[in-house]
Amino acid sequence: MKSRHAFYLMLPALCMLVLIFVIPLFFLVAKSFQAYVPGTLVSPPGFTLENYINLVSDPYYWSVYLRTLRISFVSTLVILVLSYPLSVFISKRKARTRGFFLTLVILPMIGGAMIQTMGWFATLMRYGFLNSVLLAIGLISEPITFLGTELGVEIGLVQAFLPMMVYPLTSSLLQIDRDVVDAARTLGAGRFTVFSKITFPLTLPGVAAGSVLVFMACLTGFVTPSSLGQGKIQVFGTYAYQQAMQVMNWPLSSSFSIFFIILIALASLIVSVVCRKCAERRGR
Amino acid sequence: MKKFFLVLMMVLLALSPLFAGGSSEVSEEERAAMIAKADEGLDEETLAFLDGKDFTGQTLVVGVWGGVIEDILREYVIPPLEARGATIELLLGGTGDRFSKIYMEKDNPTMDICYLNMYECQMSMRDGITEEPSAKIPAYDDLYPWAQIASYGVSVMGLGIAYNPDYFDAPPNWNDLWKPEYKGKIAFPNYPGSEGDAFLAIAARVAGTDEHDMDKGFEKLRELCPVPLVYTNLDELFMLMDKGDIVAAPVISGYAWTYIDRGMNIAFSWPTDIGCVKTMDTMTIVKNNKHPELSDAWAQLAICPRTQKAYAERIYFGPTNSEVVLEGEVADRVVYGERVDQLVDLDWMYIIENRADWTHRYNQDILEYDGN
Amino acid sequence: MKEKKLWGNINAVVALLVLLFMLVPIIVIFVNSFNSSQFFSFPPEGFTLKWYERFLENREYKTAIAVSLKIATLSVLVALLLGIPASYGIYRWKSPVSKVLSSLFLSPLMLPGIVWAIGLIQYYSIVNLTGTTAGLVAAHIILILPYVIRLVLSSLSYLDFDTVNAARTLGATSGKAFLKIVLPAIKPGVIISAIFGFMVSFNDVTISTFIAGTKNLTYPVRMYVELRTEGLDPLAVAVSAVIMAFTIVIALLAEKFWSWSKYL
């Protein structure tokens, strides 16, 4: 096929992408350099760096970014810990059963964030399902406050994004050659040795891929922190929404989100460089 | 299998309008009977205004608060319009989201009627987004003068204190909320929002100034922190108050009574030290909307005596229509008569101008409160 | 051997507990949709079907679901029409340019939705697309397109291109070869991306909250607004239960017929 023809095939999709995805991003960037006038959506003409200077100099924004990072980090870690036994279990099933379990796992993702959030709301309310159960079996004597706390948001995030980790992890577990494990066992390696020397290193690519997906999803989540945080937990998504839709400060919400993206991009660049350096050193 | 899939898609598409529920044909007599039933108890003026109108095929989108207000509208405003063939869609939620929607859809509005609060309607009229109220709605002339500003005032309330009586010897004043034993037990309204603004202003007044010196207001409000709950919905607020997890909260007068009547362990106080802050729910007709005639009919029904009386008797919202006469317990529970003049007016335009700044401070000082 | 079995059992118990945790909200929704109390209560006060009846009478939720169905169906159809040729183009055109283009096509997955949404409201308010069906469908197409392209590309990688060449040598036009050979080969990818894309669009809250107007309010947006302002409405719980039941059935069928979990 001539390249011209191939390009024509892509052209409609490309146009759509440019029109609805790329151009709005230009608007976003342009707005972030404009001034905000209270009570109107129209900015005066002219270019200003004020929004960005504000972002850098006011510690409040840093505290929002930091909280977002902290919540995402904790959630990702918990997801990693929880998804490992689940993935191991699933990877050991026969193909049919495996499919069934994988379908169950993906339900929270395809079932819609809103329904999950609503379910968590009912579960985590002060007089909701979880507190009722805990009180009934005598584990606690006072209801625990989950809603409006970081813990509540983290519970919601963990459940929402666990499938993103289970899928890559299961597929990398499935690729491990059973013979290698069996050989190691026959040669007398203990369960933990096998895990730490064989299984875990071999699943690292899956873990890495899953972690990146999960971490990004947590960083920019909006529905979960907004509903389960009850307006008390300000993270990136909720603050961007508040400024864009409730205060109608589009310049600030634009610069706030662009700045965050830049920070994440820088951070991941640093992490990947460090990782590569480490790998090189170990390789030597 | 592909065919099956295409068919499925087609079915889904075909199904979607069905799902919305088409209106079935009704005979002339049936319709007349429906109209008569829906119109029962309406005043002459409104009946004359609606007479002979046919809204078949028109859909009116109304942005309004949910809960008890929704119930009133479904019972008193919607039936006469539906009997005349109209379809009404309610968009429930807080005014903040609604307000930004009508601004964004300025040139091509999809909402016809938008309920706002008393300062938002002033902004939206100034910016040419909502219509100026006028006597083209017959009941407009019956509205009290303070309910004719920039919109059709629908109900007037005062922001007072809802509290759990187990924790208070007497109905509390604003000052009492700052007693040390209540620290961390007072719920806050959401911010940005009119109750939030009003509570800020009250804090400033407790501190001895007013909304023009908000540094004091924030300082005072911080004394109540940490916030146990930023309430956005009343079910949750009153449930927690009933159980004593929260002892008091600034709440708009009408709301509390509904829950008290449901048997919850709650009481409502009209504070006298600073007074209740006046809040008014208003209704606006969105400019350039697609169904002007139907919108006007809605407006008339929304402020006619039958609806206004229902607001007062059922959910204890004060009437804005001077034709409405209330007596007994109802008159005592709503903002009515001389109580209207005792309400405190805030400098809302000043508040609006500062809202972006205050939102920032609220995020920072109140939500991030860490004990220092 | 005994030890191995023990470990297997422990693993199974832990795994099933994690699975249970994941399904907690769904189970709570189902149980509570039959609860006769106006407020959430556990254990439920009594059994009732009244919330389902109220749902059937409620115009707003029915309209919202109809809007969601319409938007999701249209978006999926257009995304397939755009995405299948584009993937074929990427697959056939082995050059650095197509590499760049393919990562451009996948970029909406990389950029957080909320950031794009903030740009989108500003753009839509200028081109008058806020709240329109076209605006919502267009945005949802962008949400779905990356999944379509990724899944179709992965099915294309199993295609033996020699069969297409053979068909061409035997005189089939390229269009005919595409329809008769390529399309059947990528069928699983197409079907699964259609189902998955449908779910993504049907359930999207983040983007739609920003751009949905009042006329085209999708059901998750309505639910979001009401959860924030009205609290836990038993009616909304019943609606959720119905939608969740459909979702589970579709997911299990998709697994049974096309073993979709292999592709996701």
PDB file of N, CA and C in Angstrom, chain B residues 300-357:
ATOM      1  N   GLN B 300     -45.826  32.125  36.262  1.00  0.00           N
ATOM      2  CA  GLN B 300     -47.082  32.491  36.919  1.00  0.00           C
ATOM      3  C   GLN B 300     -47.458  31.446  37.978  1.00  0.00           C
ATOM      4  N   LEU B 301     -47.365  30.171  37.592  1.00  0.00           N
ATOM      5  CA  LEU B 301     -47.743  29.117  38.533  1.00  0.00           C
ATOM      6  C   LEU B 301     -46.806  29.085  39.741  1.00  0.00           C
ATOM      7  N   ALA B 302     -45.551  29.424  39.508  1.00  0.00           N
ATOM      8  CA  ALA B 302     -44.572  29.328  40.588  1.00  0.00           C
ATOM      9  C   ALA B 302     -44.817  30.371  41.665  1.00  0.00           C
ATOM     10  N   ILE B 303     -45.383  31.520  41.291  1.00  0.00           N
ATOM     11  CA  ILE B 303     -45.570  32.563  42.301  1.00  0.00           C
ATOM     12  C   ILE B 303     -47.040  32.819  42.610  1.00  0.00           C
ATOM     13  N   CYS B 304     -47.924  32.013  42.070  1.00  0.00           N
ATOM     14  CA  CYS B 304     -49.343  32.218  42.357  1.00  0.00           C
ATOM     15  C   CYS B 304     -49.638  31.775  43.797  1.00  0.00           C
ATOM     16  N   PRO B 305     -50.725  32.267  44.383  1.00  0.00           N
ATOM     17  CA  PRO B 305     -50.995  31.982  45.795  1.00  0.00           C
ATOM     18  C   PRO B 305     -51.048  30.491  46.129  1.00  0.00           C
ATOM     19  N   ARG B 306     -51.601  29.660  45.239  1.00  0.00           N
ATOM     20  CA  ARG B 306     -51.713  28.245  45.591  1.00  0.00           C
ATOM     21  C   ARG B 306     -50.348  27.631  45.875  1.00  0.00           C
ATOM     22  N   THR B 307     -49.390  27.889  44.989  1.00  0.00           N
ATOM     23  CA  THR B 307     -48.055  27.334  45.164  1.00  0.00           C
ATOM     24  C   THR B 307     -47.369  27.940  46.382  1.00  0.00           C
ATOM     25  N   GLN B 308     -47.511  29.254  46.499  1.00  0.00           N
ATOM     26  CA  GLN B 308     -46.869  29.965  47.606  1.00  0.00           C
ATOM     27  C   GLN B 308     -47.374  29.470  48.958  1.00  0.00           C
ATOM     28  N   LYS B 309     -48.663  29.197  49.000  1.00  0.00           N
ATOM     29  CA  LYS B 309     -49.253  28.702  50.239  1.00  0.00           C
ATOM     30  C   LYS B 309     -48.719  27.300  50.545  1.00  0.00           C
ATOM     31  N   ALA B 310     -48.596  26.508  49.490  1.00  0.00           N
ATOM     32  CA  ALA B 310     -48.071  25.156  49.674  1.00  0.00           C
ATOM     33  C   ALA B 310     -46.634  25.203  50.186  1.00  0.00           C
ATOM     34  N   TYR B 311     -45.850  26.113  49.628  1.00  0.00           N
ATOM     35  CA  TYR B 311     -44.475  26.291  50.107  1.00  0.00           C
ATOM     36  C   TYR B 311     -44.470  26.524  51.618  1.00  0.00           C
ATOM     37  N   ALA B 312     -45.376  27.409  52.054  1.00  0.00           N
ATOM     38  CA  ALA B 312     -45.391  27.765  53.473  1.00  0.00           C
ATOM     39  C   ALA B 312     -45.913  26.627  54.337  1.00  0.00           C
ATOM     40  N   GLU B 313     -47.018  26.030  53.913  1.00  0.00           N
ATOM     41  CA  GLU B 313     -47.654  25.031  54.765  1.00  0.00           C
ATOM     42  C   GLU B 313     -46.930  23.708  54.755  1.00  0.00           C
ATOM     43  N   ARG B 314     -46.352  23.374  53.626  1.00  0.00           N
ATOM     44  CA  ARG B 314     -45.737  22.067  53.513  1.00  0.00           C
ATOM     45  C   ARG B 314     -44.272  22.074  53.916  1.00  0.00           C
ATOM     46  N   ILE B 315     -43.539  23.110  53.502  1.00  0.00           N
ATOM     47  CA  ILE B 315     -42.096  23.089  53.794  1.00  0.00           C
ATOM     48  C   ILE B 315     -41.627  24.354  54.515  1.00  0.00           C
ATOM     49  N   TYR B 316     -42.572  25.189  54.931  1.00  0.00           N
ATOM     50  CA  TYR B 316     -42.247  26.347  55.783  1.00  0.00           C
ATOM     51  C   TYR B 316     -41.295  27.339  55.116  1.00  0.00           C
ATOM     52  N   PHE B 317     -41.503  27.567  53.829  1.00  0.00           N
ATOM     53  CA  PHE B 317     -40.766  28.621  53.128  1.00  0.00           C
ATOM     54  C   PHE B 317     -41.677  29.840  53.068  1.00  0.00           C
ATOM     55  N   GLY B 318     -41.140  31.002  53.401  1.00  0.00           N
ATOM     56  CA  GLY B 318     -41.961  32.201  53.478  1.00  0.00           C
ATOM     57  C   GLY B 318     -42.467  32.652  52.118  1.00  0.00           C
ATOM     58  N   PRO B 319     -43.720  33.139  52.072  1.00  0.00           N
ATOM     59  CA  PRO B 319     -44.304  33.576  50.808  1.00  0.00           C
ATOM     60  C   PRO B 319     -43.753  34.933  50.354  1.00  0.00           C
ATOM     61  N   THR B 320     -43.694  35.129  49.044  1.00  0.00           N
ATOM     62  CA  THR B 320     -43.275  36.414  48.484  1.00  0.00           C
ATOM     63  C   THR B 320     -44.472  37.109  47.860  1.00  0.00           C
ATOM     64  N   ASN B 321     -45.574  36.383  47.790  1.00  0.00           N
ATOM     65  CA  ASN B 321     -46.787  36.918  47.186  1.00  0.00           C
ATOM     66  C   ASN B 321     -47.651  37.503  48.298  1.00  0.00           C
ATOM     67  N   SER B 322     -47.966  38.796  48.191  1.00  0.00           N
ATOM     68  CA  SER B 322     -48.655  39.482  49.294  1.00  0.00           C
ATOM     69  C   SER B 322     -50.090  39.015  49.453  1.00  0.00           C
ATOM     70  N   GLU B 323     -50.602  38.282  48.494  1.00  0.00           N
ATOM     71  CA  GLU B 323     -51.969  37.779  48.586  1.00  0.00           C
ATOM     72  C   GLU B 323     -52.093  36.617  49.562  1.00  0.00           C
ATOM     73  N   VAL B 324     -50.948  36.007  49.894  1.00  0.00           N
ATOM     74  CA  VAL B 324     -51.001  34.821  50.728  1.00  0.00           C
ATOM     75  C   VAL B 324     -51.151  35.212  52.194  1.00  0.00           C
ATOM     76  N   VAL B 325     -52.129  34.624  52.860  1.00  0.00           N
ATOM     77  CA  VAL B 325     -52.352  34.900  54.277  1.00  0.00           C
ATOM     78  C   VAL B 325     -52.084  33.621  55.067  1.00  0.00           C
ATOM     79  N   LEU B 326     -51.258  33.734  56.078  1.00  0.00           N
ATOM     80  CA  LEU B 326     -50.926  32.564  56.881  1.00  0.00           C
ATOM     81  C   LEU B 326     -51.367  32.762  58.315  1.00  0.00           C
ATOM     82  N   GLU B 327     -51.637  31.661  58.988  1.00  0.00           N
ATOM     83  CA  GLU B 327     -52.085  31.749  60.379  1.00  0.00           C
ATOM     84  C   GLU B 327     -51.449  30.648  61.217  1.00  0.00           C
ATOM     85  N   GLY B 328     -51.544  30.829  62.536  1.00  0.00           N
ATOM     86  CA  GLY B 328     -51.192  29.773  63.470  1.00  0.00           C
ATOM     87  C   GLY B 328     -49.728  29.353  63.411  1.00  0.00           C
ATOM     88  N   GLU B 329     -49.515  28.049  63.591  1.00  0.00           N
ATOM     89  CA  GLU B 329     -48.161  27.509  63.681  1.00  0.00           C
ATOM     90  C   GLU B 329     -47.362  27.798  62.429  1.00  0.00           C
ATOM     91  N   VAL B 330     -48.034  27.709  61.279  1.00  0.00           N
ATOM     92  CA  VAL B 330     -47.335  27.962  60.022  1.00  0.00           C
ATOM     93  C   VAL B 330     -46.760  29.364  60.008  1.00  0.00           C
ATOM     94  N   ALA B 331     -47.586  30.332  60.364  1.00  0.00           N
ATOM     95  CA  ALA B 331     -47.131  31.719  60.360  1.00  0.00           C
ATOM     96  C   ALA B 331     -45.948  31.902  61.305  1.00  0.00           C
ATOM     97  N   ASP B 332     -45.938  31.087  62.366  1.00  0.00           N
ATOM     98  CA  ASP B 332     -44.870  31.196  63.345  1.00  0.00           C
ATOM     99  C   ASP B 332     -43.564  30.581  62.834  1.00  0.00           C
ATOM    100  N   ARG B 333     -43.694  29.582  61.975  1.00  0.00           N
ATOM    101  CA  ARG B 333     -42.504  28.876  61.527  1.00  0.00           C
ATOM    102  C   ARG B 333     -41.848  29.493  60.291  1.00  0.00           C
ATOM    103  N   VAL B 334     -42.600  30.274  59.542  1.00  0.00           N
ATOM    104  CA  VAL B 334     -42.014  30.804  58.304  1.00  0.00           C
ATOM    105  C   VAL B 334     -41.635  32.268  58.483  1.00  0.00           C
ATOM    106  N   VAL B 335     -40.871  32.749  57.533  1.00  0.00           N
ATOM    107  CA  VAL B 335     -40.543  34.172  57.511  1.00  0.00           C
ATOM    108  C   VAL B 335     -41.727  34.885  56.886  1.00  0.00           C
ATOM    109  N   TYR B 336     -42.451  35.626  57.694  1.00  0.00           N
ATOM    110  CA  TYR B 336     -43.724  36.180  57.251  1.00  0.00           C
ATOM    111  C   TYR B 336     -44.052  37.373  58.122  1.00  0.00           C
ATOM    112  N   GLY B 337     -44.747  38.327  57.537  1.00  0.00           N
ATOM    113  CA  GLY B 337     -45.158  39.490  58.318  1.00  0.00           C
ATOM    114  C   GLY B 337     -43.963  40.320  58.753  1.00  0.00           C
ATOM    115  N   GLU B 338     -43.965  40.679  60.031  1.00  0.00           N
ATOM    116  CA  GLU B 338     -42.898  41.595  60.471  1.00  0.00           C
ATOM    117  C   GLU B 338     -41.538  40.924  60.558  1.00  0.00           C
ATOM    118  N   ARG B 339     -41.542  39.589  60.576  1.00  0.00           N
ATOM    119  CA  ARG B 339     -40.258  38.900  60.648  1.00  0.00           C
ATOM    120  C   ARG B 339     -39.382  39.214  59.430  1.00  0.00           C
ATOM    121  N   VAL B 340     -40.048  39.505  58.303  1.00  0.00           N
ATOM    122  CA  VAL B 340     -39.302  39.833  57.085  1.00  0.00           C
ATOM    123  C   VAL B 340     -38.396  41.032  57.324  1.00  0.00           C
ATOM    124  N   ASP B 341     -38.941  42.036  58.033  1.00  0.00           N
ATOM    125  CA  ASP B 341     -38.167  43.264  58.235  1.00  0.00           C
ATOM    126  C   ASP B 341     -37.043  43.083  59.236  1.00  0.00           C
ATOM    127  N   GLN B 342     -37.145  42.025  60.054  1.00  0.00           N
ATOM    128  CA  GLN B 342     -36.081  41.805  61.050  1.00  0.00           C
ATOM    129  C   GLN B 342     -34.870  41.089  60.469  1.00  0.00           C
ATOM    130  N   LEU B 343     -35.022  40.588  59.253  1.00  0.00           N
ATOM    131  CA  LEU B 343     -33.901  39.837  58.670  1.00  0.00           C
ATOM    132  C   LEU B 343     -32.738  40.757  58.339  1.00  0.00           C
ATOM    133  N   VAL B 344     -31.546  40.213  58.363  1.00  0.00           N
ATOM    134  CA  VAL B 344     -30.342  40.994  58.093  1.00  0.00           C
ATOM    135  C   VAL B 344     -29.998  40.895  56.615  1.00  0.00           C
ATOM    136  N   ASP B 345     -29.792  42.025  55.970  1.00  0.00           N
ATOM    137  CA  ASP B 345     -29.356  42.035  54.578  1.00  0.00           C
ATOM    138  C   ASP B 345     -27.843  42.150  54.508  1.00  0.00           C
ATOM    139  N   LEU B 346     -27.230  41.392  53.657  1.00  0.00           N
ATOM    140  CA  LEU B 346     -25.783  41.492  53.505  1.00  0.00           C
ATOM    141  C   LEU B 346     -25.457  42.272  52.240  1.00  0.00           C
ATOM    142  N   ASP B 347     -24.230  42.748  52.161  1.00  0.00           N
ATOM    143  CA  ASP B 347     -23.773  43.454  50.968  1.00  0.00           C
ATOM    144  C   ASP B 347     -23.318  42.393  49.949  1.00  0.00           C
ATOM    145  N   TRP B 348     -24.295  41.818  49.244  1.00  0.00           N
ATOM    146  CA  TRP B 348     -23.993  40.663  48.400  1.00  0.00           C
ATOM    147  C   TRP B 348     -23.055  40.994  47.258  1.00  0.00           C
ATOM    148  N   MET B 349     -23.188  42.199  46.709  1.00  0.00           N
ATOM    149  CA  MET B 349     -22.335  42.539  45.570  1.00  0.00           C
ATOM    150  C   MET B 349     -20.859  42.561  45.993  1.00  0.00           C
ATOM    151  N   TYR B 350     -20.638  43.043  47.202  1.00  0.00           N
ATOM    152  CA  TYR B 350     -19.264  43.038  47.712  1.00  0.00           C
ATOM    153  C   TYR B 350     -18.789  41.601  47.911  1.00  0.00           C
ATOM    154  N   ILE B 351     -19.691  40.771  48.413  1.00  0.00           N
ATOM    155  CA  ILE B 351     -19.328  39.373  48.654  1.00  0.00           C
ATOM    156  C   ILE B 351     -18.949  38.684  47.345  1.00  0.00           C
ATOM    157  N   ILE B 352     -19.761  38.937  46.301  1.00  0.00           N
ATOM    158  CA  ILE B 352     -19.499  38.293  45.011  1.00  0.00           C
ATOM    159  C   ILE B 352     -18.126  38.676  44.477  1.00  0.00           C
ATOM    160  N   GLU B 353     -17.829  39.976  44.576  1.00  0.00           N
ATOM    161  CA  GLU B 353     -16.552  40.430  44.045  1.00  0.00           C
ATOM    162  C   GLU B 353     -15.382  39.727  44.711  1.00  0.00           C
ATOM    163  N   ASN B 354     -15.581  39.345  45.958  1.00  0.00           N
ATOM    164  CA  ASN B 354     -14.471  38.775  46.714  1.00  0.00           C
ATOM    165  C   ASN B 354     -14.501  37.258  46.782  1.00  0.00           C
ATOM    166  N   ARG B 355     -15.466  36.687  46.072  1.00  0.00           N
ATOM    167  CA  ARG B 355     -15.676  35.265  46.265  1.00  0.00           C
ATOM    168  C   ARG B 355     -14.473  34.412  45.887  1.00  0.00           C
ATOM    169  N   ALA B 356     -13.818  34.774  44.786  1.00  0.00           N
ATOM    170  CA  ALA B 356     -12.671  33.970  44.353  1.00  0.00           C
ATOM    171  C   ALA B 356     -11.600  33.969  45.449  1.00  0.00           C
ATOM    172  N   ASP B 357     -11.334  35.164  45.991  1.00  0.00           N
ATOM    173  CA  ASP B 357     -10.342  35.264  47.065  1.00  0.00           C
ATOM    174  C   ASP B 357     -10.766  34.471  48.292  1.00  0.00           C
TER     175      ASP B 357
END
